[in-house]
Amino acid sequence: MGFYILSYCCIAISLAAAARLIYKQLTLPMHVRWEIYPVQHEKAQRAAYGGSYMEETDWWKTPYHTSFVNEFKYMASEILLLSGLRKENKRLWRVSFPFHLGLYFMLVSVILLFIDVVVTLWGPSAFAEGRVLRTMMGGLIVASGWFGLVAGLIGSLGLLYRRLADRDMQLYTTPADYFNVVFILVFFLCAFLTAAFVDPLFDAAKSYLLGLLTAGTYTSAYDPGQNIFGAVTIILASLLTAYIPLTHMSHMFMKYFLYHKVKWDDAPSRPGSAIESAVLQNLKYRPTWKAKHIGADGEKSWRDIASSFPKEMK
Amino acid sequence: MKKLLKLSDIAAASDCLCHVEPGELSPLPFPYDDFNQSVPTPLKPEKMKNVEASLDDTVAIGIPKPAGREEEEALVHQFLSGLKKLFEKENNWTFLQPLLLSMDHCARCQTCSDACPVYEMSGRQEIYRPIFRSEVLRRIYKKYLRTGGKITAKLTGDIDLNWKTIARLAELSYRCTLCRRCASVCPIGVDNGLINHEIRKLFSQEMGIAPKEIHDKGTIQHLKAGSTTGMTPAAAKDSAEFIQEEMGEITGYKVDIPWDVEGADILLLHNAGEMLAWPENVGAFAIIFQAAGLSWTMSSEAAGYDAVNYGLWYDDVQFSRVAVKHADIARRLKVKKIVIGECGHAHKALTVIADRLLTGDLNVPRESAMVILENIVMSGKLKFDPCKNDFPVTLHDPCNVVRAMGIVEPQRRILRKIAPRFREMTPHGVENYCCGGGSGFAIMSGYNFAEWRNLVSSRKKFLQILKAFENEAQDTPKYVCAPCSNCKGTIRDLISYYQAEERSRLYYGGLVELIVNALDGMKKPMIRFGEKPSWE
């Protein structure tokens, strides 16, 4: 039961930390525009060379339009293939790509396992043990799990090597960065050894998930105590789940904000728009910057200050 | 062998953190290889005894040295107070979200380093690496402002905070041109250019520290006298009269520059530096607009005839004041739109950044001159003879127009039509390299900073220009089209520093000059290589 409690706690921490990060982003004041072109939700023709709607005469007379399809195409290749890194830093991509692929396939494996467990518990008869669909699902889990483990192991080893051997990276790598890579490497190593020597078809993983979903009450729930590698893998996987959103590795999901809320945020402010309302709110803030030319006293608003002259002039 | 510089060295008590030795800068090809041993002229110790100059071989700000330990501590305290404000919505709503995201998600993968022309051209000096200054700020922030930071610093990266750290960080923030090439290649979306911008803001808005060229003689003078050039409204009108006469010589007919026309369709905002240094640019606009029959005006109100907004580079409050002033002038003139002339940072300042500052009737529509010029050239209203531009032309892309605004093709479509020997630089468009004069560098020339700019920050652009013309004969005149005043000033200085007019017959100018040069029916050519213009 201790393992289940650990996993529950780690999942809760992970969700809470991710929710806190996202909530904070959603409640920050609207910032000024700071986009960088190419902005991928532009029309395909323009996105190809980095053009914007501001290339049009009287652009404000045309409705602001974004292309989800163009954006999706770019994001799919960016997320799945790390195409940006591939273009700009191929040396790093060679290790970072398998590393990320390993994590993605681990995630896919967990999702597949979860589906398998749900159908075991509540699924229709077409998914019963021994039926074709169930066998196919089992095959997918094994393929995805093994692929993820091998890719992740190679990738994390490569990343660690790169951080240690590349002088430029080594100079800026902090003890926490090494810890992160080693943590993930040890996880992949333990999971690999568990799969290799104890659980090649991921049946035990399935049983653990069954137990996790039923608070250990299901009859064939897995007992991690049976095997040291299995136990360590479960502990590491749980801790890793909690740890990622607490570090810069939260870029896994925070990249959404870095791209969509900054790099590609080109929405113009139109009279009466929500953007204009947000700006009007921002102009009510009362800054306290101390330099003489600002003339802030904690009472005057941004609007007052922006429409005044600097003190040096008086 | 040079000692490997670490981040923590920024707090060290040395006289110079980074010194470039002759031969360390990226090599230049023949016939410029005699510059390969050049380094900035050493600063004179007697001149520097009261000024903070312990970062590298140049000085951008010239911060006075504190009188003693007590003053140093007070300044450190002030710095921390300003740093805290960068993360408060009341003080920094303008950039809080981008700043937080960039501070928290850097993976230190160094992809940004190879994108930075200053770092590359300096011979990869550690301090110029885009992540260097960001990481210094990040570590100070985590250690001194986050709960438990002093304990976790051993894990997340330790750094000492003393007056040396701060003085060097202030100077270091003026070794980046804010071209944001680093940000455009970051796979995560982290923006080291933005962090640098925020460091500058902290120093200006909390401590009153900024280079005099962009503050005292920049935004302050702009708001006070009407222009960063010091030009008063009366002087601006005088200049325009002179420009009209000069343009009459070229066109053979009277050219008018209309002032303060209420209800005109367009308020044209020029960088006032054009009126002084490149009056032909202002004149060329007038010729084109007049020939196209546009309804337009310039403003003779203080600040209304100078599109610049230096606040963009270092101070949100000064930025806001100038932007509001520009918009208010347009509002009172009741124009339909503001068109920004050939000034890159003015493009971004008024069109993009001020977009979330100007509300109600201050939100007057704003447009790039590139767009309206393309319309005119492509409309068929005016007749062109491209043969008049039968010389090699390359285009420099101002970062603020391309990477920051996505205005990439209009200027190219014009050039393809009027300049038969137009060729691109590599890379170009949104992947361009900065001229090296971005973020105020073009106008900063105290101590030996202009020399540092020519040797280091502009070096990549110089190499790009040479490469674009490498297959042309040495004695063929070549034209670098730079549709931005600051870029143009930087390229002018580059050409002069490397004697490139004599050695490669390299010339520079704007886009409108090329348009007018190709215009049918002109009495005289606008571009006359090697001939000194009458106003010089």
PDB file of N, CA and C in Angstrom, chain B residues 2 53 61 66 68 111 115 142 148 162 193 202 254 262 265 267 270 288 302 341 358 388 390 410 435 442-443 494 501:
ATOM      1  N   LYS B   2      44.478  31.422 -22.569  1.00  0.00           N
ATOM      2  CA  LYS B   2      43.627  32.282 -21.747  1.00  0.00           C
ATOM      3  C   LYS B   2      42.958  31.494 -20.634  1.00  0.00           C
ATOM      4  N   ALA B  53      35.180  50.615 -15.278  1.00  0.00           N
ATOM      5  CA  ALA B  53      35.625  50.134 -16.599  1.00  0.00           C
ATOM      6  C   ALA B  53      36.271  48.759 -16.462  1.00  0.00           C
ATOM      7  N   ILE B  61      28.608  53.089 -20.646  1.00  0.00           N
ATOM      8  CA  ILE B  61      27.836  53.981 -19.773  1.00  0.00           C
ATOM      9  C   ILE B  61      28.751  54.992 -19.084  1.00  0.00           C
ATOM     10  N   PRO B  66      31.773  54.453  -6.960  1.00  0.00           N
ATOM     11  CA  PRO B  66      31.244  54.895  -5.657  1.00  0.00           C
ATOM     12  C   PRO B  66      32.380  55.428  -4.780  1.00  0.00           C
ATOM     13  N   GLY B  68      32.895  55.122  -1.566  1.00  0.00           N
ATOM     14  CA  GLY B  68      33.424  54.211  -0.542  1.00  0.00           C
ATOM     15  C   GLY B  68      32.526  53.006  -0.365  1.00  0.00           C
ATOM     16  N   THR B 111      22.230  26.769 -27.574  1.00  0.00           N
ATOM     17  CA  THR B 111      21.834  26.933 -28.969  1.00  0.00           C
ATOM     18  C   THR B 111      21.907  28.423 -29.353  1.00  0.00           C
ATOM     19  N   ALA B 115      24.067  31.774 -32.541  1.00  0.00           N
ATOM     20  CA  ALA B 115      23.243  32.728 -33.288  1.00  0.00           C
ATOM     21  C   ALA B 115      23.685  34.168 -33.053  1.00  0.00           C
ATOM     22  N   LYS B 142      17.613  34.171  -8.035  1.00  0.00           N
ATOM     23  CA  LYS B 142      17.290  32.968  -7.258  1.00  0.00           C
ATOM     24  C   LYS B 142      17.927  33.017  -5.879  1.00  0.00           C
ATOM     25  N   GLY B 148      14.753  30.899   0.603  1.00  0.00           N
ATOM     26  CA  GLY B 148      15.729  29.805   0.732  1.00  0.00           C
ATOM     27  C   GLY B 148      16.792  29.823  -0.338  1.00  0.00           C
ATOM     28  N   ASN B 162      28.248  41.917  -5.348  1.00  0.00           N
ATOM     29  CA  ASN B 162      28.930  43.090  -4.803  1.00  0.00           C
ATOM     30  C   ASN B 162      28.867  44.190  -5.861  1.00  0.00           C
ATOM     31  N   GLY B 193      17.591  38.207 -25.174  1.00  0.00           N
ATOM     32  CA  GLY B 193      17.519  39.624 -25.530  1.00  0.00           C
ATOM     33  C   GLY B 193      16.578  40.357 -24.582  1.00  0.00           C
ATOM     34  N   LEU B 202      16.050  47.925 -15.310  1.00  0.00           N
ATOM     35  CA  LEU B 202      16.295  47.965 -13.860  1.00  0.00           C
ATOM     36  C   LEU B 202      17.261  49.108 -13.536  1.00  0.00           C
ATOM     37  N   LYS B 254       9.119  71.946 -58.443  1.00  0.00           N
ATOM     38  CA  LYS B 254       9.049  72.302 -57.028  1.00  0.00           C
ATOM     39  C   LYS B 254       8.547  71.118 -56.199  1.00  0.00           C
ATOM     40  N   GLU B 262      -4.065  69.636 -41.146  1.00  0.00           N
ATOM     41  CA  GLU B 262      -5.106  68.939 -40.378  1.00  0.00           C
ATOM     42  C   GLU B 262      -5.973  68.098 -41.317  1.00  0.00           C
ATOM     43  N   ASP B 265      -4.407  62.475 -44.897  1.00  0.00           N
ATOM     44  CA  ASP B 265      -4.529  61.019 -44.745  1.00  0.00           C
ATOM     45  C   ASP B 265      -3.379  60.458 -43.910  1.00  0.00           C
ATOM     46  N   LEU B 267       0.219  61.034 -41.565  1.00  0.00           N
ATOM     47  CA  LEU B 267       1.250  61.795 -40.853  1.00  0.00           C
ATOM     48  C   LEU B 267       2.539  61.000 -41.031  1.00  0.00           C
ATOM     49  N   HIS B 270       9.515  60.852 -39.625  1.00  0.00           N
ATOM     50  CA  HIS B 270      10.898  60.502 -39.969  1.00  0.00           C
ATOM     51  C   HIS B 270      11.746  60.465 -38.710  1.00  0.00           C
ATOM     52  N   ILE B 288       8.336  61.140 -53.876  1.00  0.00           N
ATOM     53  CA  ILE B 288       7.479  59.976 -54.176  1.00  0.00           C
ATOM     54  C   ILE B 288       6.025  60.246 -53.767  1.00  0.00           C
ATOM     55  N   ALA B 302       6.956  69.813 -31.308  1.00  0.00           N
ATOM     56  CA  ALA B 302       8.081  69.138 -30.655  1.00  0.00           C
ATOM     57  C   ALA B 302       7.792  67.647 -30.555  1.00  0.00           C
ATOM     58  N   GLY B 341       8.688  56.352 -41.384  1.00  0.00           N
ATOM     59  CA  GLY B 341       9.717  56.362 -42.430  1.00  0.00           C
ATOM     60  C   GLY B 341      10.772  55.292 -42.228  1.00  0.00           C
ATOM     61  N   LEU B 358      -1.445  52.390 -26.118  1.00  0.00           N
ATOM     62  CA  LEU B 358      -2.295  53.458 -26.623  1.00  0.00           C
ATOM     63  C   LEU B 358      -3.745  52.968 -26.689  1.00  0.00           C
ATOM     64  N   LYS B 388      18.522  52.765 -64.637  1.00  0.00           N
ATOM     65  CA  LYS B 388      19.216  53.822 -63.901  1.00  0.00           C
ATOM     66  C   LYS B 388      19.868  53.270 -62.620  1.00  0.00           C
ATOM     67  N   ASP B 390      21.489  50.435 -62.490  1.00  0.00           N
ATOM     68  CA  ASP B 390      22.257  49.284 -62.992  1.00  0.00           C
ATOM     69  C   ASP B 390      23.606  49.162 -62.273  1.00  0.00           C
ATOM     70  N   PRO B 410       7.667  43.470 -48.769  1.00  0.00           N
ATOM     71  CA  PRO B 410       7.399  44.703 -49.530  1.00  0.00           C
ATOM     72  C   PRO B 410       8.669  45.355 -50.062  1.00  0.00           C
ATOM     73  N   CYS B 435      22.959  45.067 -37.817  1.00  0.00           N
ATOM     74  CA  CYS B 435      24.040  45.892 -38.365  1.00  0.00           C
ATOM     75  C   CYS B 435      25.131  46.097 -37.323  1.00  0.00           C
ATOM     76  N   ALA B 442      24.350  52.533 -32.360  1.00  0.00           N
ATOM     77  CA  ALA B 442      24.659  53.393 -33.502  1.00  0.00           C
ATOM     78  C   ALA B 442      24.956  54.826 -33.071  1.00  0.00           C
ATOM     79  N   ILE B 443      24.337  55.241 -31.979  1.00  0.00           N
ATOM     80  CA  ILE B 443      24.505  56.642 -31.572  1.00  0.00           C
ATOM     81  C   ILE B 443      25.425  56.776 -30.355  1.00  0.00           C
ATOM     82  N   LEU B 494      31.025  51.937 -40.578  1.00  0.00           N
ATOM     83  CA  LEU B 494      31.781  50.741 -40.977  1.00  0.00           C
ATOM     84  C   LEU B 494      32.606  51.035 -42.227  1.00  0.00           C
ATOM     85  N   GLU B 501      35.058  52.444 -48.981  1.00  0.00           N
ATOM     86  CA  GLU B 501      34.752  53.167 -50.214  1.00  0.00           C
ATOM     87  C   GLU B 501      35.995  53.135 -51.120  1.00  0.00           C
TER      88      GLU B 501
END
